[in-house]
Coordinates of N, CA and C in Angstrom, one line a residue:
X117 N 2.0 4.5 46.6 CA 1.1 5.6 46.7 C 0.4 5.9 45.5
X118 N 0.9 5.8 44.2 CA 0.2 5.8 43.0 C -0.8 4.9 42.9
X119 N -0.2 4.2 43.1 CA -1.2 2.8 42.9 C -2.6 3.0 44.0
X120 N -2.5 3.2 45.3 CA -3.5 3.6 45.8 C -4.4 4.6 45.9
X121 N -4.1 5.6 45.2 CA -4.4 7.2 44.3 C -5.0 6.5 43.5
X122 N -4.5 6.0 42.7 CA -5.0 5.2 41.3 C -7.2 4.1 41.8
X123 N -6.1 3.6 42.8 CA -7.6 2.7 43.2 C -8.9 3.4 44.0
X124 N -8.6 4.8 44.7 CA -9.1 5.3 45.2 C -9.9 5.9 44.3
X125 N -9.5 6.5 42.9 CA -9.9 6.9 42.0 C -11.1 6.2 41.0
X126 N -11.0 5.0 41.3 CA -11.5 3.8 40.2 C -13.0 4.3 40.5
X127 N -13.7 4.3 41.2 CA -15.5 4.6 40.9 C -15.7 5.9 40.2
X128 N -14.7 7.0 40.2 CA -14.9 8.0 39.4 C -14.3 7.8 37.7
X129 N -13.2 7.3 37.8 CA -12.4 6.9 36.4 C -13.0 5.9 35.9
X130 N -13.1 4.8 36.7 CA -13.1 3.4 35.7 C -12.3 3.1 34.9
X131 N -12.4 2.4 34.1 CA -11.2 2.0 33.0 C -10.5 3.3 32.0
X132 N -11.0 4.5 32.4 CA -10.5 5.3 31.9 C -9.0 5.6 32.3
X133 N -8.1 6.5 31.5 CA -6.7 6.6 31.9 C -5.8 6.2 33.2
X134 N -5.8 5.1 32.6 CA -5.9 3.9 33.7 C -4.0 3.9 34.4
X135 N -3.1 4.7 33.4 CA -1.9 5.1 34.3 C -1.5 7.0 34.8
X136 N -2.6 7.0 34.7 CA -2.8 8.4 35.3 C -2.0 9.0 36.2
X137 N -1.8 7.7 37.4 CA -1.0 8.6 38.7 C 0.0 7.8 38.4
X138 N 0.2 6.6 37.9 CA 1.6 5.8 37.9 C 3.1 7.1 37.1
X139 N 2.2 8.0 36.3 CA 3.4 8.9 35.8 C 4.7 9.7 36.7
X140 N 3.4 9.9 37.7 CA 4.7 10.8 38.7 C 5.4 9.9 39.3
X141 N 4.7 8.5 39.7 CA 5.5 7.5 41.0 C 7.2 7.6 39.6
X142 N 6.9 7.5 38.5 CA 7.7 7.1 37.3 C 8.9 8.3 37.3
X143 N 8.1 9.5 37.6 CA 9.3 11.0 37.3 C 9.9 11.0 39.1
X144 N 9.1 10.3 40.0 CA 10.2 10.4 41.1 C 11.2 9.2 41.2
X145 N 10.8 7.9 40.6 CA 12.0 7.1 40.4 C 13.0 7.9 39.4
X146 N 13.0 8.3 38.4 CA 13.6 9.0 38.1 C 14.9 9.6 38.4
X147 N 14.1 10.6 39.3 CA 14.5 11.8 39.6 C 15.9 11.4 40.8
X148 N 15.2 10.2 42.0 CA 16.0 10.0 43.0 C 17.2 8.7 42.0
X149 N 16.3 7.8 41.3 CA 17.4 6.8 41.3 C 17.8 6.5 40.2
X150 N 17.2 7.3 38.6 CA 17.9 7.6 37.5 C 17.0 6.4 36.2
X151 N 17.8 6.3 35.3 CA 16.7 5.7 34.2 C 16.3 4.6 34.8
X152 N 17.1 3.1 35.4 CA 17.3 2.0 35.8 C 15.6 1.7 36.8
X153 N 15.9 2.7 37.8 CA 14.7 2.2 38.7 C 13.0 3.3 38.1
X154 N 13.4 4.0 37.2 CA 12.3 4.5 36.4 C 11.8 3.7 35.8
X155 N 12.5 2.6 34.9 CA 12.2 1.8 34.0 C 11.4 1.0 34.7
X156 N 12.1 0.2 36.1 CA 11.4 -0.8 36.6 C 10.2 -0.7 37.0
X157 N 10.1 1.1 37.6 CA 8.5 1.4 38.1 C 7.8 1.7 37.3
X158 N 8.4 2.0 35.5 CA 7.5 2.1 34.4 C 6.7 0.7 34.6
X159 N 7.3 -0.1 34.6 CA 7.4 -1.7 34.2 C 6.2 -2.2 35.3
X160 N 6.4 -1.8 36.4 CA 5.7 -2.8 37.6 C 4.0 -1.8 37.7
X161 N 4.1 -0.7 36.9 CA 3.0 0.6 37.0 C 2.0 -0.4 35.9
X162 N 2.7 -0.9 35.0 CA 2.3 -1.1 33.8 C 1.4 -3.0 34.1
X163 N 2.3 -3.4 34.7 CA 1.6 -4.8 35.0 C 0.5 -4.3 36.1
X164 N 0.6 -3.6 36.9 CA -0.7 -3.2 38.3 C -2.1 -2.3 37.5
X165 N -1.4 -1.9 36.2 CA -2.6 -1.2 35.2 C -3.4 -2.3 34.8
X166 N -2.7 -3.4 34.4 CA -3.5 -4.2 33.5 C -4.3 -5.1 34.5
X167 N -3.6 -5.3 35.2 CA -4.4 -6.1 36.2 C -5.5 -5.8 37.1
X168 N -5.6 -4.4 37.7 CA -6.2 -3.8 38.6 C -7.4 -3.0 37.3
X169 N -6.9 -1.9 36.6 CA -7.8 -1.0 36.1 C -8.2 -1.1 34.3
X170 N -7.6 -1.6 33.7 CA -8.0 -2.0 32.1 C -8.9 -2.9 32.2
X171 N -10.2 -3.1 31.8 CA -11.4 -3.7 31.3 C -10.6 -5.0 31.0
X172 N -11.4 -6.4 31.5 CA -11.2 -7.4 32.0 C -10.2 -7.3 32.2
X173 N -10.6 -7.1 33.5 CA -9.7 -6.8 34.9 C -9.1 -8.5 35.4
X174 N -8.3 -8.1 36.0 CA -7.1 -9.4 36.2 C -6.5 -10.1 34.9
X175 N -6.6 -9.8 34.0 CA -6.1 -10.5 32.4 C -5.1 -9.6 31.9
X176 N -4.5 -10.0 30.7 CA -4.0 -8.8 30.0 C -4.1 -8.9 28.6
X177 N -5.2 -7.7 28.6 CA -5.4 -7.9 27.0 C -5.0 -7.0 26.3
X178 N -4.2 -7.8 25.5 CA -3.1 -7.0 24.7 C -3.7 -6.8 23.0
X179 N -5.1 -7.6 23.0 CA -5.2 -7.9 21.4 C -5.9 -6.5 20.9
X180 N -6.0 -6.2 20.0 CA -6.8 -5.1 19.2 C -5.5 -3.8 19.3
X181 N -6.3 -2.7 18.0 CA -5.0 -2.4 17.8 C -5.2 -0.9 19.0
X182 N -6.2 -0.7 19.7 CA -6.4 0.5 20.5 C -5.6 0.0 21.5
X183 N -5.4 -1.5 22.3 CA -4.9 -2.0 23.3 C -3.5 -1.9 22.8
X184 N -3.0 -2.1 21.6 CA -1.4 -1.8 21.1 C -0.8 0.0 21.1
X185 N -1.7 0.4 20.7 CA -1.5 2.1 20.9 C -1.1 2.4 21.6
X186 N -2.2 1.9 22.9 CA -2.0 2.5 24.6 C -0.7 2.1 25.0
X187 N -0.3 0.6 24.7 CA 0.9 0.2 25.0 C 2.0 0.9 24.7
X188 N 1.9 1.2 23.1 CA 2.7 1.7 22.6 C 3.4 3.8 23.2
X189 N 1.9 4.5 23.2 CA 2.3 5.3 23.7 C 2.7 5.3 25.4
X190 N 2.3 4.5 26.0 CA 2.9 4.6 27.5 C 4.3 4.1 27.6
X191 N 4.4 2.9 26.6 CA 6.3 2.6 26.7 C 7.1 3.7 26.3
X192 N 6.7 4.5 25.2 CA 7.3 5.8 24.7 C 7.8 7.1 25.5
X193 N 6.7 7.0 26.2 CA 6.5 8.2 27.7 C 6.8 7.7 28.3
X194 N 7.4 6.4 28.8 CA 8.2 6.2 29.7 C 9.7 6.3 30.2
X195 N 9.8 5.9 28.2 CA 11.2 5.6 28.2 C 11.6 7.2 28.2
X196 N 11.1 8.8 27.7 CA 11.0 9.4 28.0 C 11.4 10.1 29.1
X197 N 10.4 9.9 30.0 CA 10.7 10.2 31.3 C 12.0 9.8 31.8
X198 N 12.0 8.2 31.8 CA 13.5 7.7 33.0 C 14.5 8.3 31.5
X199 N 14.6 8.6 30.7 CA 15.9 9.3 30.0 C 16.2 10.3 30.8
X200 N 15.0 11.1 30.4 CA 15.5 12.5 31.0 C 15.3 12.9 32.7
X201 N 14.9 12.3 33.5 CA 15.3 11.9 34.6 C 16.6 11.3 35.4
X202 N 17.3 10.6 33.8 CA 18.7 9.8 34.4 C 19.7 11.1 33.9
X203 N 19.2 11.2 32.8 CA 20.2 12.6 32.6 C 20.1 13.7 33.7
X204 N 19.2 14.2 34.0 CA 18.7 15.3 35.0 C 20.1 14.9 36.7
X205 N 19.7 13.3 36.2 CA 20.2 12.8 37.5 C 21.7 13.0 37.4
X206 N 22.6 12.6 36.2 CA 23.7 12.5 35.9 C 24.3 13.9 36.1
X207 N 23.4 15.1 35.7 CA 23.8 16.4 35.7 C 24.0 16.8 37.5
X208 N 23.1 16.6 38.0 CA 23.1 16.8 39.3 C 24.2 16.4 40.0
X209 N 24.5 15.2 40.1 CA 26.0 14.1 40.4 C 26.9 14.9 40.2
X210 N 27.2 15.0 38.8 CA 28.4 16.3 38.3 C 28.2 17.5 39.2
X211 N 27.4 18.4 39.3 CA 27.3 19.4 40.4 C 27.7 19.2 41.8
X212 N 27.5 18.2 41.9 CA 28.1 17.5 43.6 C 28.9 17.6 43.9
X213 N 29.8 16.8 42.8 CA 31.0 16.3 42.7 C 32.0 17.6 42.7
X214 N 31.7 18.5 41.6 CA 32.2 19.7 41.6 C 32.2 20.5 42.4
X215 N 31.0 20.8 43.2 CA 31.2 21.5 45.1 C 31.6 20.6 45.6
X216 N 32.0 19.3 45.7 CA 32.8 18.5 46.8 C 34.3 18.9 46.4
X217 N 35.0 18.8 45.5 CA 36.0 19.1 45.1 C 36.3 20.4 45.3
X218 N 35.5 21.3 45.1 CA 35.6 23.0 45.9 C 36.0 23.4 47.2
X219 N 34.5 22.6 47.7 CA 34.7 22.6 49.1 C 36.0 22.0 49.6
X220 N 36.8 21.0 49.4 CA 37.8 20.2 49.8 C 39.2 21.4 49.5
X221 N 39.3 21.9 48.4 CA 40.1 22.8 47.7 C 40.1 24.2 48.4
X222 N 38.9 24.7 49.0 CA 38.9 25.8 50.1 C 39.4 25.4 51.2
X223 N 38.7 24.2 52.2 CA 39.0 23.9 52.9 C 40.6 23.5 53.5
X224 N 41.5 23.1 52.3 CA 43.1 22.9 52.5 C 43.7 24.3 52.3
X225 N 43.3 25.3 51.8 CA 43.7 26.8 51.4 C 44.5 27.4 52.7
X226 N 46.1 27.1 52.8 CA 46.8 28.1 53.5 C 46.5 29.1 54.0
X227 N 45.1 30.1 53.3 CA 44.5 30.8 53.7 C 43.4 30.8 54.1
X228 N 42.9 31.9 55.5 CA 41.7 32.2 55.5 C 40.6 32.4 54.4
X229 N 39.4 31.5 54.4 CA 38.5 31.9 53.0 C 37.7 31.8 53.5
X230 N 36.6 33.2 53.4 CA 35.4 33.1 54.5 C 34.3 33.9 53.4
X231 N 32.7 33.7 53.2 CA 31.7 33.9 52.7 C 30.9 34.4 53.8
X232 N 30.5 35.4 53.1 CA 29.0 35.8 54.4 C 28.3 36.7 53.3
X233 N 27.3 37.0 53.9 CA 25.5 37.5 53.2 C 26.0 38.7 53.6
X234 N 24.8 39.7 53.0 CA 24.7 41.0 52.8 C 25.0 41.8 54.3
X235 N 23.9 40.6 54.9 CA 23.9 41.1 56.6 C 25.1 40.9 57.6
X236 N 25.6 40.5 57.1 CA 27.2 39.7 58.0 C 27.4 38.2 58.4
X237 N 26.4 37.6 58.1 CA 25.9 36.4 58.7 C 27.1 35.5 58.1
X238 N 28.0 34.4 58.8 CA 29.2 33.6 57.8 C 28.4 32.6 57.5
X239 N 28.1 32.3 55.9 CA 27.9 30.8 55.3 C 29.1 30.0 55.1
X240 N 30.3 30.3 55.3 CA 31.6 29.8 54.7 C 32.5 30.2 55.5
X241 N 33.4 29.5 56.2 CA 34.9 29.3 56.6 C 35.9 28.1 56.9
X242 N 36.3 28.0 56.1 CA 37.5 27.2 56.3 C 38.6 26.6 57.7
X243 N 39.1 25.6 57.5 CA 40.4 26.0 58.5 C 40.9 26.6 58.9
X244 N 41.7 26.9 57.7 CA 42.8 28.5 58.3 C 41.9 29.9 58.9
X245 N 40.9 29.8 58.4 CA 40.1 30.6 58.8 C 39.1 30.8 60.4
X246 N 39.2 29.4 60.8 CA 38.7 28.8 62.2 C 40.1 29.4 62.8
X247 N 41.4 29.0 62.7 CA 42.5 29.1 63.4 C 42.7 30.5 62.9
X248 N 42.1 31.4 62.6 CA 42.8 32.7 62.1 C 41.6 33.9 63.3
X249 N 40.1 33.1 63.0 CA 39.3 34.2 64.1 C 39.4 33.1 65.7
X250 N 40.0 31.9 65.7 CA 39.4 30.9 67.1 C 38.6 30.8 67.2
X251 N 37.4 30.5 66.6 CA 36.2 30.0 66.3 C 35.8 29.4 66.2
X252 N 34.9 28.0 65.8 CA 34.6 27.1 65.0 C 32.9 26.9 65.2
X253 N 32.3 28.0 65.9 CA 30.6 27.8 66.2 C 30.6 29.2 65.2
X254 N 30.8 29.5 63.8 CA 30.4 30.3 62.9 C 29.1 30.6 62.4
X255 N 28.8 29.1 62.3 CA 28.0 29.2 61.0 C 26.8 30.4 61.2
X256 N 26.3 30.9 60.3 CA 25.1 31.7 60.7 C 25.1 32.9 61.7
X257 N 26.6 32.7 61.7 CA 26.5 34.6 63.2 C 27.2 35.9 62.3
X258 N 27.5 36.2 63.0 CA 28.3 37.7 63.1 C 29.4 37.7 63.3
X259 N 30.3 39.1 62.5 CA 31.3 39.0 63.2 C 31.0 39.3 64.9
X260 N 30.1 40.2 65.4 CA 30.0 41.2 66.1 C 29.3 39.7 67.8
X261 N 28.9 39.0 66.8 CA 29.1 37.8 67.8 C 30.2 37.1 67.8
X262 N 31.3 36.9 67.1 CA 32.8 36.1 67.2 C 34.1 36.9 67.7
X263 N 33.5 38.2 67.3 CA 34.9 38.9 67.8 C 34.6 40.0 68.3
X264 N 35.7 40.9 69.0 CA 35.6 41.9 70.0 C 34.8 43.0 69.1
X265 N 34.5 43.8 69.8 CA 33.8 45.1 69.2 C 34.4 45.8 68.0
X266 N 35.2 46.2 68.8 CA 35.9 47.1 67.7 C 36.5 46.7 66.5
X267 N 37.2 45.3 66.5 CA 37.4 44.5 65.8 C 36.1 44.2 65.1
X268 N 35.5 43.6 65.4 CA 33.6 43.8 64.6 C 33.4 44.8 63.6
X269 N 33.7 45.6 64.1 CA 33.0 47.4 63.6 C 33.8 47.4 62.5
X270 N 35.3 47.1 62.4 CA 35.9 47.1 60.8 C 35.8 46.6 60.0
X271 N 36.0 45.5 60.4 CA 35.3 44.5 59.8 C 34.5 44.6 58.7
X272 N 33.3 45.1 59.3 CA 32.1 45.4 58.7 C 31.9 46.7 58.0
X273 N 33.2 47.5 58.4 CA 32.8 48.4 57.5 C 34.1 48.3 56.1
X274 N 34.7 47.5 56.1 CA 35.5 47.0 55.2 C 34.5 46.1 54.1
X275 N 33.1 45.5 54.7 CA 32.6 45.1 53.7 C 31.5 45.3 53.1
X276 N 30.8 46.3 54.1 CA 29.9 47.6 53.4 C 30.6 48.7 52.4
X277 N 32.2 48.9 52.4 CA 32.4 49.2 51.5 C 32.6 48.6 50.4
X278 N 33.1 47.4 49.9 CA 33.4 46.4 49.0 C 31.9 46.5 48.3
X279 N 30.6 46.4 49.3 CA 29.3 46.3 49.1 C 28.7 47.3 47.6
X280 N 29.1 48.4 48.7 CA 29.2 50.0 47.8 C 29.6 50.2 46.7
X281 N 30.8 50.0 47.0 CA 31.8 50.2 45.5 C 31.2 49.0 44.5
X282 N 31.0 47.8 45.0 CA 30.8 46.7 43.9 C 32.0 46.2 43.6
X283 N 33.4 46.3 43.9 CA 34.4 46.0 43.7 C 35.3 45.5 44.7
X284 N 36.7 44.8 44.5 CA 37.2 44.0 45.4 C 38.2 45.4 45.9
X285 N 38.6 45.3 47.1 CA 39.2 45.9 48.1 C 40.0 44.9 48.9
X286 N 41.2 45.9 49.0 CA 42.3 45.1 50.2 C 42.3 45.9 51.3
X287 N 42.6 45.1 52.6 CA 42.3 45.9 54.1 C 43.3 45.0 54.7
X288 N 44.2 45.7 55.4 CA 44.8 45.1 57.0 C 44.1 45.5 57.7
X289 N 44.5 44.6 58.8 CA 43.5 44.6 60.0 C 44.4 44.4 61.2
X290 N 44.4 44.9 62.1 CA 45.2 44.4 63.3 C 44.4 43.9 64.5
X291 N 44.9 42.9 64.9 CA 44.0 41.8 65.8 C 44.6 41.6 66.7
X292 N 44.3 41.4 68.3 CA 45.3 41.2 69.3 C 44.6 39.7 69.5
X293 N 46.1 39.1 70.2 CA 45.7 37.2 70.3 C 47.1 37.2 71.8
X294 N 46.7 36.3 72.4 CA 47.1 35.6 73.7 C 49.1 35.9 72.9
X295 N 49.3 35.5 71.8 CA 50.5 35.9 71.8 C 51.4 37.4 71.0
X296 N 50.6 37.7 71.2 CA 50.8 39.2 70.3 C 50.0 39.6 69.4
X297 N 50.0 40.8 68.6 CA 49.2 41.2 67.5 C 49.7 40.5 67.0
X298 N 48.5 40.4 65.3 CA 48.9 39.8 64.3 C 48.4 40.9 63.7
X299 N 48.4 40.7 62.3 CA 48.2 41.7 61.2 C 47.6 40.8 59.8
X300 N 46.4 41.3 59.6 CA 45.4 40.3 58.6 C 45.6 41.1 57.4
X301 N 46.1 40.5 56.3 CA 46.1 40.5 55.1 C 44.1 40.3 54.3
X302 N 43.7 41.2 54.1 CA 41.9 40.3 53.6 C 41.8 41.2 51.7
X303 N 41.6 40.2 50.8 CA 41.4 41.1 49.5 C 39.7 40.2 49.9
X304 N 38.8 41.0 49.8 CA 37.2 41.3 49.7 C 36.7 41.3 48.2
X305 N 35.7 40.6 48.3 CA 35.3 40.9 46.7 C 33.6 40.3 46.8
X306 N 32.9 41.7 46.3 CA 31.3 41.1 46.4 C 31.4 40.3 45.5
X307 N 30.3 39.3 45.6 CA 29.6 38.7 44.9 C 27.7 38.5 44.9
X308 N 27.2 37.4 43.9 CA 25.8 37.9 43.4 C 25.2 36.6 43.0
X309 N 24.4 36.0 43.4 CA 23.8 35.3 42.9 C 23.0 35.0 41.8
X310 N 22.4 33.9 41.0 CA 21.7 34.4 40.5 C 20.2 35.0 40.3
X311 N 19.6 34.9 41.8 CA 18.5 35.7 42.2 C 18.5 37.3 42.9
X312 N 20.1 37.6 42.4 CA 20.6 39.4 42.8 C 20.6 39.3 43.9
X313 N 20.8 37.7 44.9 CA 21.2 38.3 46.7 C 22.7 38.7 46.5
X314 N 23.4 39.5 47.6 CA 24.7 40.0 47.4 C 25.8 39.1 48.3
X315 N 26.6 39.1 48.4 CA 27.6 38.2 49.3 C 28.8 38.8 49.3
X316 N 29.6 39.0 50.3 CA 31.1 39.1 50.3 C 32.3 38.1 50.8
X317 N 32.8 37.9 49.8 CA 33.7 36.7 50.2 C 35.1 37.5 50.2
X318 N 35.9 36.7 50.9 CA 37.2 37.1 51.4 C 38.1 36.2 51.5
X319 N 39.4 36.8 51.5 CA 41.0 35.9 51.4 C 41.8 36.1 52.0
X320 N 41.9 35.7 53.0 CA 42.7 36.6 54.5 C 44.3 35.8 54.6
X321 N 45.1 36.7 55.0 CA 46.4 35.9 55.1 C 46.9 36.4 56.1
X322 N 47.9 35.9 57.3 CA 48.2 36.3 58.3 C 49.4 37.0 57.5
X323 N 50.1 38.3 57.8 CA 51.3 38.8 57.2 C 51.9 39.6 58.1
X324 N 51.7 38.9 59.4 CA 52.4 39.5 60.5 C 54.0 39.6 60.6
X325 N 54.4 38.5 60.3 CA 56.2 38.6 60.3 C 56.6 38.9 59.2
X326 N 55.8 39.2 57.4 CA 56.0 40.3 56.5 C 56.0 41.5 56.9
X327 N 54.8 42.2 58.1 CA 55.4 43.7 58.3 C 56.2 44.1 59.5
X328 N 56.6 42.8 60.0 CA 57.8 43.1 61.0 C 59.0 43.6 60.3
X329 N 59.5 42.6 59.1 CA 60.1 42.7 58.7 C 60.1 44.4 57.9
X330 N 59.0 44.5 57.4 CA 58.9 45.6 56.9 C 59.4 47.3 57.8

């Protein structure tokens, strides 16, 4: 696509800035596949320059010291770019890896662990959390679409207040299920992104046959 950008260009440019568009094809190898395949597209940008758009065209003239410059600054700006593209890239990797490991770490959690938006909508629930509401078509609803009403209504006002206060809060909840009530253990705690959206996440524990005992 550069390269065609580049030729489409040639009656208005001419031999002028002759890797013009090859820089971005250069910051998206980069970006997707790190220094290695930046380098190469530095590399293959740099032979389709000489050939196609530098004056005596199809040759490569490398002699004089204006033809060494150009060389010189475009290897510099390249190497450049695929650095900090492979770095950029390496950082990203690390971020993955570190929400993969989260995610995996929530997901085995003996307890319910559930995330939802300001509005109630769930971004986040776990296993224990599927087997705690019988669920598993969450993503993006309501309580008020997963569970009974009234159950709904506490719910939510358990985390309009957490909302309020700005602080974490603990709530039982009592839930009826095919084999009896259970009794939900939930400590609440807003959270905040860094663009000031709000969230409340939660840690639910069944503690039904603690308050039997009790």
């Amino acid at each position: 696509m550069a390269l065609g950008l580049r030729a489409a260009l040639d009656p208005w440019l001419g031999a002028r800035v002759p890797y013009i568009t090859f820089f971005g094809a250069i910051i998206v190898a980069a970006w997707y596949g790190g220094a290695g395949p930046a380098l190469v597209a530095a590399l293959v940008a740099w032979f389709a320059a000489q050939l196609l758009f530098v004056e005596r065209r199809g040759q490569f003239p490398l002699a004089g010291t204006a033809a060494l410059i150009e060389a010189v600054a475009y290897t510099l700006s390249s190497l450049l770019i695929a650095g900090l593209g492979g770095a950029m890239q390496s950082a990203r990797r690390r971020t993955e890896e570190s929400e993969q490991r989260f995610r995996a770490f929530m997901q085995n959690s003996p307890n319910g662990v559930f995330l939802k938006d300001e509005a109630g909508r769930y971004l986040f629930m776990n296993r224990a959390g599927e087997s705690l509401t019988g669920r598993k078509d969450w993503l993006g609803r309501t309580d008020e679409e997963l569970l009974p009403a009234h159950v709904a209504a506490e719910i939510r006002a358990h985390d309009r207040a957490v909302l309020d206060a700005d602080a974490p809060r603990l709530y039982d909840l009592a839930m009826q299920a095919s084999q009896g009530g259970r009794t939900l253990r939930s400590v609440k705690f807003p959270l905040r992104d860094e663009a000031g959206r709000r969230y409340v996440g939660s840690i639910t524990t069944d503690v039904t046959d603690q308050r039997a005992a009790e």
